[in-house]
PDB file of C-alpha atoms and ligand atoms in Angstrom:
ATOM      1  CA  MET A  24       9.024 109.407  63.176  1.00 45.00           C
ATOM      2  CA  LYS A  25       9.227 106.991  65.892  1.00 49.00           C
ATOM      3  CA  PHE A  26      11.731 104.925  64.121  1.00 48.00           C
ATOM      4  CA  VAL A  27      13.669 108.251  63.252  1.00 48.00           C
ATOM      5  CA  SER A  28      13.636 108.984  67.456  1.00 55.00           C
ATOM      6  CA  VAL A  29      14.609 105.498  67.985  1.00 50.00           C
ATOM      7  CA  PHE A  30      17.563 105.610  65.409  1.00 51.00           C
ATOM      8  CA  TRP A  31      18.831 108.816  66.938  1.00 54.00           C
ATOM      9  CA  LEU A  32      18.344 107.673  70.363  1.00 49.00           C
ATOM     10  CA  ILE A  33      20.714 104.278  69.517  1.00 50.00           C
ATOM     11  CA  LEU A  34      22.844 106.455  67.754  1.00 46.00           C
ATOM     12  CA  LEU A  35      23.209 108.602  70.840  1.00 45.00           C
ATOM     13  CA  MET A  36      23.741 105.914  73.086  1.00 48.00           C
ATOM     14  CA  ALA A  37      26.349 104.482  70.785  1.00 46.00           C
ATOM     15  CA  ILE A  38      28.111 107.465  70.403  1.00 47.00           C
ATOM     16  CA  LEU A  39      28.154 107.698  74.755  1.00 45.00           C
ATOM     17  CA  TRP A  40      29.060 104.195  74.621  1.00 47.00           C
ATOM     18  CA  GLY A  41      31.901 104.572  72.148  1.00 43.00           C
ATOM     19  CA  CYS A  42      33.305 107.230  74.191  1.00 40.00           C
ATOM     20  CA  GLN A  43      33.190 105.790  77.308  1.00 40.00           C
ATOM     21  CA  PRO A  44      35.811 103.381  76.661  1.00 37.00           C
ATOM     22  CA  THR A  45      37.619 105.920  75.563  1.00 36.00           C
ATOM     23  CA  ALA A  46      37.255 108.040  78.726  1.00 36.00           C
ATOM     24  CA  THR A  47      38.115 105.056  81.183  1.00 35.00           C
ATOM     25  CA  ALA A  48      41.444 103.997  78.731  1.00 36.00           C
ATOM     26  CA  SER A  49      42.390 108.016  79.495  1.00 35.00           C
ATOM     27  CA  LEU A  50      41.294 107.217  83.025  1.00 35.00           C
ATOM     28  CA  PRO A  51      44.409 104.881  83.858  1.00 35.00           C
ATOM     29  CA  VAL A  52      46.804 107.384  82.304  1.00 33.00           C
ATOM     30  CA  GLN A  53      45.589 109.843  84.113  1.00 36.00           C
ATOM     31  CA  VAL A  54      45.971 108.183  87.439  1.00 32.00           C
ATOM     32  CA  GLU A  55      49.075 107.055  86.128  1.00 34.00           C
ATOM     33  CA  VAL A  56      50.645 110.304  85.629  1.00 33.00           C
ATOM     34  CA  MET A  57      49.008 111.501  88.607  1.00 34.00           C
ATOM     35  CA  ALA A  58      50.649 108.391  90.537  1.00 34.00           C
ATOM     36  CA  VAL A  59      54.048 109.142  88.744  1.00 35.00           C
ATOM     37  CA  ALA A  60      53.280 112.979  89.309  1.00 34.00           C
ATOM     38  CA  THR A  61      52.488 112.216  93.125  1.00 34.00           C
ATOM     39  CA  ALA A  62      55.331 109.624  93.219  1.00 36.00           C
ATOM     40  CA  VAL A  63      57.745 111.729  91.897  1.00 36.00           C
ATOM     41  CA  PRO A  64      57.271 115.035  94.150  1.00 37.00           C
ATOM     42  CA  PRO A  65      57.953 112.943  97.519  1.00 37.00           C
ATOM     43  CA  THR A  66      61.149 111.717  96.052  1.00 36.00           C
ATOM     44  CA  PRO A  67      62.014 115.023  94.881  1.00 37.00           C
ATOM     45  CA  THR A  68      60.915 116.660  97.852  1.00 36.00           C
ATOM     46  CA  SER A  69      62.766 114.186 100.322  1.00 37.00           C
ATOM     47  CA  GLN A  70      66.040 114.149  97.950  1.00 40.00           C
ATOM     48  CA  PRO A  71      66.124 118.271  97.832  1.00 38.00           C
ATOM     49  CA  THR A  72      66.347 117.906 101.596  1.00 37.00           C
ATOM     50  CA  ASN A  73      68.827 115.552 101.560  1.00 40.00           C
ATOM     51  CA  GLN A  74      70.845 116.544  98.786  1.00 41.00           C
ATOM     52  CA  PRO A  75      72.955 119.133 100.376  1.00 39.00           C
ATOM     53  CA  ALA A  76      73.965 116.271 102.558  1.00 39.00           C
ATOM     54  CA  PRO A  77      74.366 113.589 100.156  1.00 38.00           C
ATOM     55  CA  ALA A  78      76.338 116.427  98.440  1.00 38.00           C
ATOM     56  CA  LEU A  79      79.262 116.692 100.516  1.00 38.00           C
ATOM     57  CA  PRO A  80      79.994 113.133 100.494  1.00 37.00           C
ATOM     58  CA  THR A  81      79.920 113.406  96.871  1.00 36.00           C
ATOM     59  CA  ALA A  82      82.630 115.930  97.213  1.00 38.00           C
ATOM     60  CA  VAL A  83      84.245 113.946  99.851  1.00 37.00           C
ATOM     61  CA  PRO A  84      84.698 111.623  97.032  1.00 37.00           C
ATOM     62  CA  THR A  85      85.995 114.298  95.206  1.00 36.00           C
ATOM     63  CA  THR A  86      88.672 114.848  97.761  1.00 37.00           C
ATOM     64  CA  THR A  87      89.097 111.553  98.022  1.00 37.00           C
ATOM     65  CA  PRO A  88      91.290 111.298  94.667  1.00 39.00           C
ATOM     66  CA  SER A  89      93.330 114.106  96.589  1.00 40.00           C
ATOM     67  CA  PRO A  90      94.310 111.685  99.236  1.00 39.00           C
ATOM     68  CA  THR A  91      95.276 109.200  96.839  1.00 39.00           C
ATOM     69  CA  PRO A  92      97.681 111.585  95.030  1.00 40.00           C
ATOM     70  CA  ALA A  93      98.938 112.266  98.158  1.00 40.00           C
ATOM     71  CA  ALA A  94      99.806 108.941  98.903  1.00 42.00           C
ATOM     72  CA  THR A  95     101.247 108.390  95.786  1.00 43.00           C
ATOM     73  CA  ALA A  96     103.249 111.427  96.818  1.00 46.00           C
ATOM     74  CA  THR A  97     104.404 109.450 100.084  1.00 45.00           C
ATOM     75  CA  PRO A  98     106.005 106.899  98.145  1.00 45.00           C
ATOM     76  CA  THR A  99     107.967 109.277  96.250  1.00 48.00           C
ATOM     77  CA  ILE A 100     109.612 110.265  99.874  1.00 44.00           C
ATOM     78  CA  THR A 101     109.793 106.603 100.492  1.00 45.00           C
ATOM     79  CA  PRO A 102     112.663 105.650  98.445  1.00 44.00           C
ATOM     80  CA  THR A 103     114.761 108.487 100.244  1.00 49.00           C
ATOM     81  CA  ALA A 104     114.168 106.695 103.308  1.00 49.00           C
ATOM     82  CA  THR A 105     113.753 103.824 102.530  1.00 57.00           C
ATOM     83  CA  PRO A 106     117.509 103.075 101.817  1.00 66.00           C
ATOM     84  CA  ILE A 107     117.837 104.027 105.519  1.00 85.00           C
ATOM     85  CA  GLY A 108     119.877 100.999 107.224  1.00 93.00           C
ATOM     86  CA  PRO A 109     121.457 100.440 110.429  1.00 93.00           C
ATOM     87  CA  CYS A 110     124.412 103.393 111.242  1.00 94.00           C
ATOM     88  CA  ASP A 111     126.577 100.458 111.971  1.00 91.00           C
ATOM     89  CA  GLN A 112     126.351  99.732 108.580  1.00 92.00           C
ATOM     90  CA  ARG A 113     126.395 103.380 107.227  1.00 95.00           C
ATOM     91  CA  ASP A 114     128.822 104.088 104.505  1.00 94.00           C
ATOM     92  CA  PRO A 115     128.943 108.147 103.544  1.00 94.00           C
ATOM     93  CA  GLY A 116     130.987 107.542 100.770  1.00 93.00           C
ATOM     94  CA  ASP A 117     132.915 110.642  99.599  1.00 94.00           C
ATOM     95  CA  ASP A 118     129.619 113.272 100.781  1.00 96.00           C
ATOM     96  CA  LEU A 119     131.374 116.094 102.381  1.00 97.00           C
ATOM     97  CA  LEU A 120     127.844 116.551 104.307  1.00 97.00           C
ATOM     98  CA  ALA A 121     127.745 113.197 106.408  1.00 96.00           C
ATOM     99  CA  PHE A 122     125.328 113.739 109.290  1.00 95.00           C
ATOM    100  CA  VAL A 123     127.491 112.335 112.338  1.00 95.00           C
ATOM    101  CA  THR A 124     126.653 112.691 115.640  1.00 93.00           C
ATOM    102  CA  LEU A 125     126.453 110.523 118.923  1.00 91.00           C
ATOM    103  CA  THR A 126     123.657 109.522 117.554  1.00 92.00           C
ATOM    104  CA  TYR A 127     124.289 108.994 113.886  1.00 94.00           C
ATOM    105  CA  GLY A 128     126.837 107.154 113.325  1.00 95.00           C
ATOM    106  CA  LEU A 129     129.172 105.478 110.556  1.00 96.00           C
ATOM    107  CA  ASN A 130     130.169 101.499 109.903  1.00 95.00           C
ATOM    108  CA  ARG A 131     133.629 100.431 111.749  1.00 96.00           C
ATOM    109  CA  ASP A 132     134.876  99.506 108.212  1.00 96.00           C
ATOM    110  CA  PHE A 133     134.202 102.612 106.241  1.00 97.00           C
ATOM    111  CA  GLN A 134     137.290 104.529 104.984  1.00 97.00           C
ATOM    112  CA  PRO A 135     137.611 107.512 102.681  1.00 97.00           C
ATOM    113  CA  ALA A 136     138.773 106.473 100.121  1.00 96.00           C
ATOM    114  CA  ASP A 137     141.672 109.550  98.922  1.00 97.00           C
ATOM    115  CA  LEU A 138     143.540 110.172 102.127  1.00 98.00           C
ATOM    116  CA  VAL A 139     146.545 111.502 101.894  1.00 98.00           C
ATOM    117  CA  PRO A 140     149.198 111.828 104.687  1.00 98.00           C
ATOM    118  CA  LEU A 141     149.464 115.858 106.042  1.00 98.00           C
ATOM    119  CA  SER A 142     153.454 115.648 106.042  1.00 97.00           C
ATOM    120  CA  ASP A 143     153.333 115.636 101.869  1.00 98.00           C
ATOM    121  CA  TYR A 144     152.064 118.956 102.484  1.00 98.00           C
ATOM    122  CA  PHE A 145     153.020 120.490 105.713  1.00 98.00           C
ATOM    123  CA  GLY A 146     156.394 120.689 108.040  1.00 97.00           C
ATOM    124  CA  ASN A 147     156.297 119.479 111.071  1.00 97.00           C
ATOM    125  CA  ASP A 148     156.070 122.966 112.691  1.00 97.00           C
ATOM    126  CA  VAL A 149     152.350 122.101 111.702  1.00 98.00           C
ATOM    127  CA  THR A 150     151.660 118.076 112.076  1.00 97.00           C
ATOM    128  CA  LEU A 151     154.015 118.347 114.811  1.00 95.00           C
ATOM    129  CA  GLY A 152     155.338 115.332 113.279  1.00 96.00           C
ATOM    130  CA  TYR A 153     152.266 113.012 113.322  1.00 95.00           C
ATOM    131  CA  PRO A 154     151.157 110.852 110.726  1.00 95.00           C
ATOM    132  CA  THR A 155     147.724 112.455 110.232  1.00 96.00           C
ATOM    133  CA  GLU A 156     145.903 111.942 107.263  1.00 98.00           C
ATOM    134  CA  VAL A 157     142.963 113.816 105.848  1.00 98.00           C
ATOM    135  CA  ARG A 158     141.209 113.181 102.642  1.00 98.00           C
ATOM    136  CA  GLN A 159     142.619 114.882  99.578  1.00 98.00           C
ATOM    137  CA  ILE A 160     139.994 117.299  98.693  1.00 98.00           C
ATOM    138  CA  ILE A 161     140.560 119.415 101.717  1.00 98.00           C
ATOM    139  CA  ILE A 162     144.229 119.725 101.043  1.00 98.00           C
ATOM    140  CA  GLU A 163     144.112 122.536  99.103  1.00 98.00           C
ATOM    141  CA  PRO A 164     141.585 124.904 101.024  1.00 98.00           C
ATOM    142  CA  LEU A 165     143.699 123.825 104.312  1.00 98.00           C
ATOM    143  CA  ILE A 166     147.180 124.714 102.484  1.00 98.00           C
ATOM    144  CA  GLN A 167     145.561 128.237 102.334  1.00 98.00           C
ATOM    145  CA  MET A 168     144.364 128.270 105.412  1.00 98.00           C
ATOM    146  CA  ILE A 169     147.129 127.607 107.334  1.00 98.00           C
ATOM    147  CA  ASP A 170     149.085 130.053 104.800  1.00 98.00           C
ATOM    148  CA  ALA A 171     146.779 133.003 105.636  1.00 98.00           C
ATOM    149  CA  MET A 172     147.370 132.006 109.429  1.00 98.00           C
ATOM    150  CA  HIS A 173     150.968 132.069 109.309  1.00 98.00           C
ATOM    151  CA  ALA A 174     150.983 135.351 107.167  1.00 98.00           C
ATOM    152  CA  ALA A 175     148.818 136.893 109.703  1.00 98.00           C
ATOM    153  CA  GLY A 176     152.027 135.440 112.417  1.00 98.00           C
ATOM    154  CA  LEU A 177     150.117 132.783 113.732  1.00 98.00           C
ATOM    155  CA  GLU A 178     151.417 129.229 114.695  1.00 98.00           C
ATOM    156  CA  PRO A 179     148.414 126.880 113.670  1.00 98.00           C
ATOM    157  CA  LEU A 180     149.131 123.113 114.721  1.00 98.00           C
ATOM    158  CA  ILE A 181     147.055 120.495 113.691  1.00 98.00           C
ATOM    159  CA  ALA A 182     146.928 117.958 116.226  1.00 96.00           C
ATOM    160  CA  SER A 183     144.542 115.468 114.358  1.00 95.00           C
ATOM    161  CA  GLY A 184     143.167 114.976 111.171  1.00 97.00           C
ATOM    162  CA  TYR A 185     141.420 111.105 109.923  1.00 98.00           C
ATOM    163  CA  ARG A 186     140.709 108.694 112.213  1.00 96.00           C
ATOM    164  CA  SER A 187     139.983 105.215 111.558  1.00 97.00           C
ATOM    165  CA  TYR A 188     137.055 103.652 114.054  1.00 97.00           C
ATOM    166  CA  SER A 189     139.975 101.633 115.328  1.00 96.00           C
ATOM    167  CA  GLN A 190     141.935 104.615 116.378  1.00 95.00           C
ATOM    168  CA  GLN A 191     138.801 106.371 117.688  1.00 95.00           C
ATOM    169  CA  ALA A 192     137.819 103.750 119.709  1.00 96.00           C
ATOM    170  CA  ILE A 193     142.143 103.763 121.111  1.00 94.00           C
ATOM    171  CA  ALA A 194     141.410 106.976 121.299  1.00 90.00           C
ATOM    172  CA  TRP A 195     138.061 107.027 123.320  1.00 93.00           C
ATOM    173  CA  ASP A 196     139.765 104.790 125.792  1.00 94.00           C
ATOM    174  CA  LYS A 197     142.501 106.253 126.290  1.00 91.00           C
ATOM    175  CA  TRP A 198     140.408 109.429 127.274  1.00 89.00           C
ATOM    176  CA  ASN A 199     138.308 107.530 129.525  1.00 92.00           C
ATOM    177  CA  ARG A 200     141.323 106.063 131.374  1.00 93.00           C
ATOM    178  CA  GLU A 201     142.944 109.299 131.490  1.00 89.00           C
ATOM    179  CA  TYR A 202     140.188 111.611 132.087  1.00 86.00           C
ATOM    180  CA  PRO A 203     137.198 109.833 132.908  1.00 88.00           C
ATOM    181  CA  GLU A 204     134.883 112.850 133.639  1.00 85.00           C
ATOM    182  CA  ARG A 205     136.392 114.820 130.614  1.00 81.00           C
ATOM    183  CA  ALA A 206     136.296 112.076 128.445  1.00 84.00           C
ATOM    184  CA  ALA A 207     132.817 112.838 126.719  1.00 80.00           C
ATOM    185  CA  ILE A 208     133.820 116.395 126.572  1.00 75.00           C
ATOM    186  CA  ILE A 209     136.985 116.217 124.462  1.00 75.00           C
ATOM    187  CA  SER A 210     136.343 112.826 122.680  1.00 84.00           C
ATOM    188  CA  SER A 211     133.697 110.520 121.314  1.00 90.00           C
ATOM    189  CA  PRO A 212     132.705 106.865 120.824  1.00 94.00           C
ATOM    190  CA  PRO A 213     134.372 105.048 117.833  1.00 96.00           C
ATOM    191  CA  GLY A 214     131.803 105.431 114.945  1.00 96.00           C
ATOM    192  CA  HIS A 215     130.474 108.466 116.017  1.00 95.00           C
ATOM    193  CA  SER A 216     133.446 111.093 115.565  1.00 95.00           C
ATOM    194  CA  GLU A 217     133.301 112.936 112.420  1.00 96.00           C
ATOM    195  CA  HIS A 218     137.122 112.584 111.984  1.00 97.00           C
ATOM    196  CA  GLN A 219     136.360 109.515 110.950  1.00 97.00           C
ATOM    197  CA  LEU A 220     135.381 111.180 107.974  1.00 98.00           C
ATOM    198  CA  GLY A 221     138.656 112.524 107.157  1.00 98.00           C
ATOM    199  CA  THR A 222     137.174 115.931 106.499  1.00 98.00           C
ATOM    200  CA  THR A 223     137.649 117.471 110.180  1.00 98.00           C
ATOM    201  CA  LEU A 224     140.644 118.688 112.016  1.00 98.00           C
ATOM    202  CA  ASP A 225     141.469 119.659 115.287  1.00 97.00           C
ATOM    203  CA  PHE A 226     143.882 122.428 115.842  1.00 98.00           C
ATOM    204  CA  ARG A 227     146.435 123.450 118.769  1.00 97.00           C
ATOM    205  CA  SER A 228     147.649 126.921 120.170  1.00 98.00           C
ATOM    206  CA  PRO A 229     151.384 127.400 121.254  1.00 97.00           C
ATOM    207  CA  GLU A 230     149.037 129.631 123.447  1.00 98.00           C
ATOM    208  CA  LEU A 231     147.024 127.314 125.479  1.00 97.00           C
ATOM    209  CA  GLU A 232     149.278 126.302 127.943  1.00 96.00           C
ATOM    210  CA  GLU A 233     149.973 129.727 129.559  1.00 97.00           C
ATOM    211  CA  ILE A 234     145.923 130.970 128.894  1.00 97.00           C
ATOM    212  CA  VAL A 235     144.576 127.292 130.784  1.00 97.00           C
ATOM    213  CA  GLY A 236     147.730 127.424 133.021  1.00 97.00           C
ATOM    214  CA  GLU A 237     148.531 123.460 132.827  1.00 95.00           C
ATOM    215  CA  GLU A 238     151.896 122.302 130.893  1.00 96.00           C
ATOM    216  CA  GLY A 239     151.246 119.609 128.274  1.00 93.00           C
ATOM    217  CA  ILE A 240     147.713 120.434 128.034  1.00 92.00           C
ATOM    218  CA  GLU A 241     146.565 119.859 124.063  1.00 90.00           C
ATOM    219  CA  PHE A 242     142.573 120.498 124.392  1.00 90.00           C
ATOM    220  CA  HIS A 243     141.076 122.616 126.443  1.00 92.00           C
ATOM    221  CA  THR A 244     137.492 125.283 125.890  1.00 94.00           C
ATOM    222  CA  TYR A 245     140.041 127.934 126.615  1.00 97.00           C
ATOM    223  CA  PHE A 246     141.468 127.658 122.783  1.00 97.00           C
ATOM    224  CA  TYR A 247     138.577 130.266 121.863  1.00 98.00           C
ATOM    225  CA  LYS A 248     141.086 132.675 123.908  1.00 98.00           C
ATOM    226  CA  THR A 249     144.158 131.672 121.535  1.00 98.00           C
ATOM    227  CA  SER A 250     144.809 133.773 118.850  1.00 98.00           C
ATOM    228  CA  GLU A 251     144.784 130.767 116.578  1.00 98.00           C
ATOM    229  CA  GLY A 252     141.276 130.177 117.983  1.00 98.00           C
ATOM    230  CA  ILE A 253     139.841 133.643 117.512  1.00 98.00           C
ATOM    231  CA  TRP A 254     141.055 133.683 113.969  1.00 98.00           C
ATOM    232  CA  LEU A 255     139.789 130.267 113.021  1.00 98.00           C
ATOM    233  CA  LEU A 256     136.348 131.336 114.311  1.00 98.00           C
ATOM    234  CA  GLU A 257     136.122 134.390 112.423  1.00 98.00           C
ATOM    235  CA  ASN A 258     138.132 133.114 109.233  1.00 98.00           C
ATOM    236  CA  ALA A 259     137.841 129.621 108.825  1.00 98.00           C
ATOM    237  CA  HIS A 260     134.706 129.280 106.778  1.00 98.00           C
ATOM    238  CA  LYS A 261     136.576 131.702 104.040  1.00 98.00           C
ATOM    239  CA  TYR A 262     138.250 128.322 103.388  1.00 98.00           C
ATOM    240  CA  GLY A 263     135.308 125.968 103.530  1.00 98.00           C
ATOM    241  CA  PHE A 264     135.811 125.162 107.389  1.00 98.00           C
ATOM    242  CA  THR A 265     133.119 125.355 110.087  1.00 98.00           C
ATOM    243  CA  LEU A 266     133.154 124.707 113.611  1.00 98.00           C
ATOM    244  CA  SER A 267     131.203 121.703 113.942  1.00 97.00           C
ATOM    245  CA  TYR A 268     130.578 121.756 118.149  1.00 95.00           C
ATOM    246  CA  SER A 269     129.785 125.380 118.854  1.00 94.00           C
ATOM    247  CA  ARG A 270     128.203 125.943 122.317  1.00 93.00           C
ATOM    248  CA  GLU A 271     124.558 125.747 120.642  1.00 93.00           C
ATOM    249  CA  ALA A 272     125.197 122.338 119.184  1.00 93.00           C
ATOM    250  CA  PHE A 273     125.136 120.033 122.269  1.00 91.00           C
ATOM    251  CA  ASP A 274     121.547 119.255 121.947  1.00 91.00           C
ATOM    252  CA  VAL A 275     121.653 118.084 118.348  1.00 92.00           C
ATOM    253  CA  THR A 276     125.083 116.546 118.294  1.00 91.00           C
ATOM    254  CA  GLY A 277     125.372 115.654 121.362  1.00 88.00           C
ATOM    255  CA  PHE A 278     129.339 116.233 122.067  1.00 90.00           C
ATOM    256  CA  TYR A 279     130.142 119.173 123.875  1.00 90.00           C
ATOM    257  CA  TYR A 280     131.597 122.884 122.946  1.00 93.00           C
ATOM    258  CA  GLU A 281     134.705 121.992 121.138  1.00 94.00           C
ATOM    259  CA  PRO A 282     136.267 125.386 119.942  1.00 97.00           C
ATOM    260  CA  TRP A 283     139.077 123.238 118.152  1.00 97.00           C
ATOM    261  CA  HIS A 284     137.635 121.775 116.249  1.00 97.00           C
ATOM    262  CA  TYR A 285     136.909 121.847 112.508  1.00 98.00           C
ATOM    263  CA  ARG A 286     135.307 120.478 109.343  1.00 98.00           C
ATOM    264  CA  TYR A 287     135.589 121.142 105.562  1.00 98.00           C
ATOM    265  CA  VAL A 288     132.144 121.335 104.464  1.00 98.00           C
ATOM    266  CA  GLY A 289     132.905 124.072 101.546  1.00 98.00           C
ATOM    267  CA  VAL A 290     133.074 127.514 101.021  1.00 98.00           C
ATOM    268  CA  GLU A 291     129.456 128.197 100.037  1.00 98.00           C
ATOM    269  CA  LEU A 292     127.752 126.357 103.191  1.00 98.00           C
ATOM    270  CA  ALA A 293     130.543 127.516 105.907  1.00 98.00           C
ATOM    271  CA  THR A 294     129.702 130.985 104.865  1.00 98.00           C
ATOM    272  CA  GLU A 295     126.267 130.642 105.064  1.00 98.00           C
ATOM    273  CA  LEU A 296     126.623 128.803 108.613  1.00 98.00           C
ATOM    274  CA  TYR A 297     128.884 131.610 109.285  1.00 98.00           C
ATOM    275  CA  GLU A 298     126.575 134.292 108.538  1.00 98.00           C
ATOM    276  CA  SER A 299     123.475 133.305 109.799  1.00 97.00           C
ATOM    277  CA  GLY A 300     124.789 132.071 113.332  1.00 96.00           C
ATOM    278  CA  ASN A 301     123.894 127.997 112.571  1.00 97.00           C
ATOM    279  CA  PHE A 302     125.872 125.280 112.757  1.00 97.00           C
ATOM    280  CA  LEU A 303     126.604 122.119 110.559  1.00 97.00           C
ATOM    281  CA  ALA A 304     124.423 119.451 112.315  1.00 96.00           C
ATOM    282  CA  GLN A 305     121.093 121.616 112.684  1.00 96.00           C
ATOM    283  CA  TYR A 306     121.994 122.613 109.189  1.00 97.00           C
ATOM    284  CA  LEU A 307     121.757 118.973 108.601  1.00 96.00           C
ATOM    285  CA  LEU A 308     118.908 118.096 110.788  1.00 94.00           C
ATOM    286  CA  ASP A 309     116.397 120.996 108.740  1.00 96.00           C
ATOM    287  CA  THR A 310     117.275 120.351 105.282  1.00 96.00           C
ATOM    288  CA  ARG A 311     118.319 116.280 104.594  1.00 94.00           C
ATOM    289  CA  SER A 312     116.782 113.246 105.926  1.00 92.00           C
ATOM    290  CA  LEU A 313     118.203 111.060 108.774  1.00 92.00           C
ATOM    291  CA  PRO A 314     120.941 109.026 107.695  1.00 93.00           C
ATOM    292  CA  CYS A 315     120.432 105.443 109.369  1.00 92.00           C
ATOM    293  CA  VAL A 316     118.512 103.921 112.210  1.00 94.00           C
ATOM    294  CA  PRO A 317     120.377 104.188 115.193  1.00 93.00           C
TER     295      PRO A 317
HETATM  296 ZN1   ZN B  14     138.206 116.852 116.959  1.00 88.67          ZN
END
């Protein structure tokens, strides 16, 4: 019996002993789990608090790609802007809508390719016998307009058409010499005249002398009071011509009101400008990129 008791005692102890390592072994695991569990919570605890904040920076990088496409879009515009060179090297080619002002000028050598003499199409009663040239492209609409004016009993005179850079320089000198106080009103410096484009005309009226009360006067703001001036203002757009230097145009063009100065831009645009009350320079400024570096 004593042996049996001792045996059971040893057996019990052996079991207990055998269990202990198992318990000890499982303990570290528990501690580890605990440690992990303890370690994890703080991190999430601090992270959730910060997460909304990091979430923003994460959203910003997401937005950052947008600026990148935007930056990619800018170069797309840049090519249009890149070819812009100095205005004194500018050649607008046959562009009917070349933007020419006191600020944005033309190359001194620029000359339209399709110039023709007005005298091939009109008599001296219109050309005054001057050797005026214009671009071929405006001949047909000009014939129609002059015919319509004649039909209305008017006597339109064309005093000026294409002027080369050097012709404009001579005119500019002449006006500055003869009318220093009016030169800037009735003329423009070479390279800055729409007349160099070959699509622009200066009209005169036989009524001007009487209206102004000055013999031999060629250009005067009172042209707008003449029958020809009134007709042109109301009808020129139907033939594609527009008044370049309206009273409102000064701030944009740098040129004063010139009621006798019409430029061909095509019927569609001329009509749009007429109906909206807008003028060419403002339209070009709003719809086109700047043509050159002054
Ligand atoms: Zn003119």
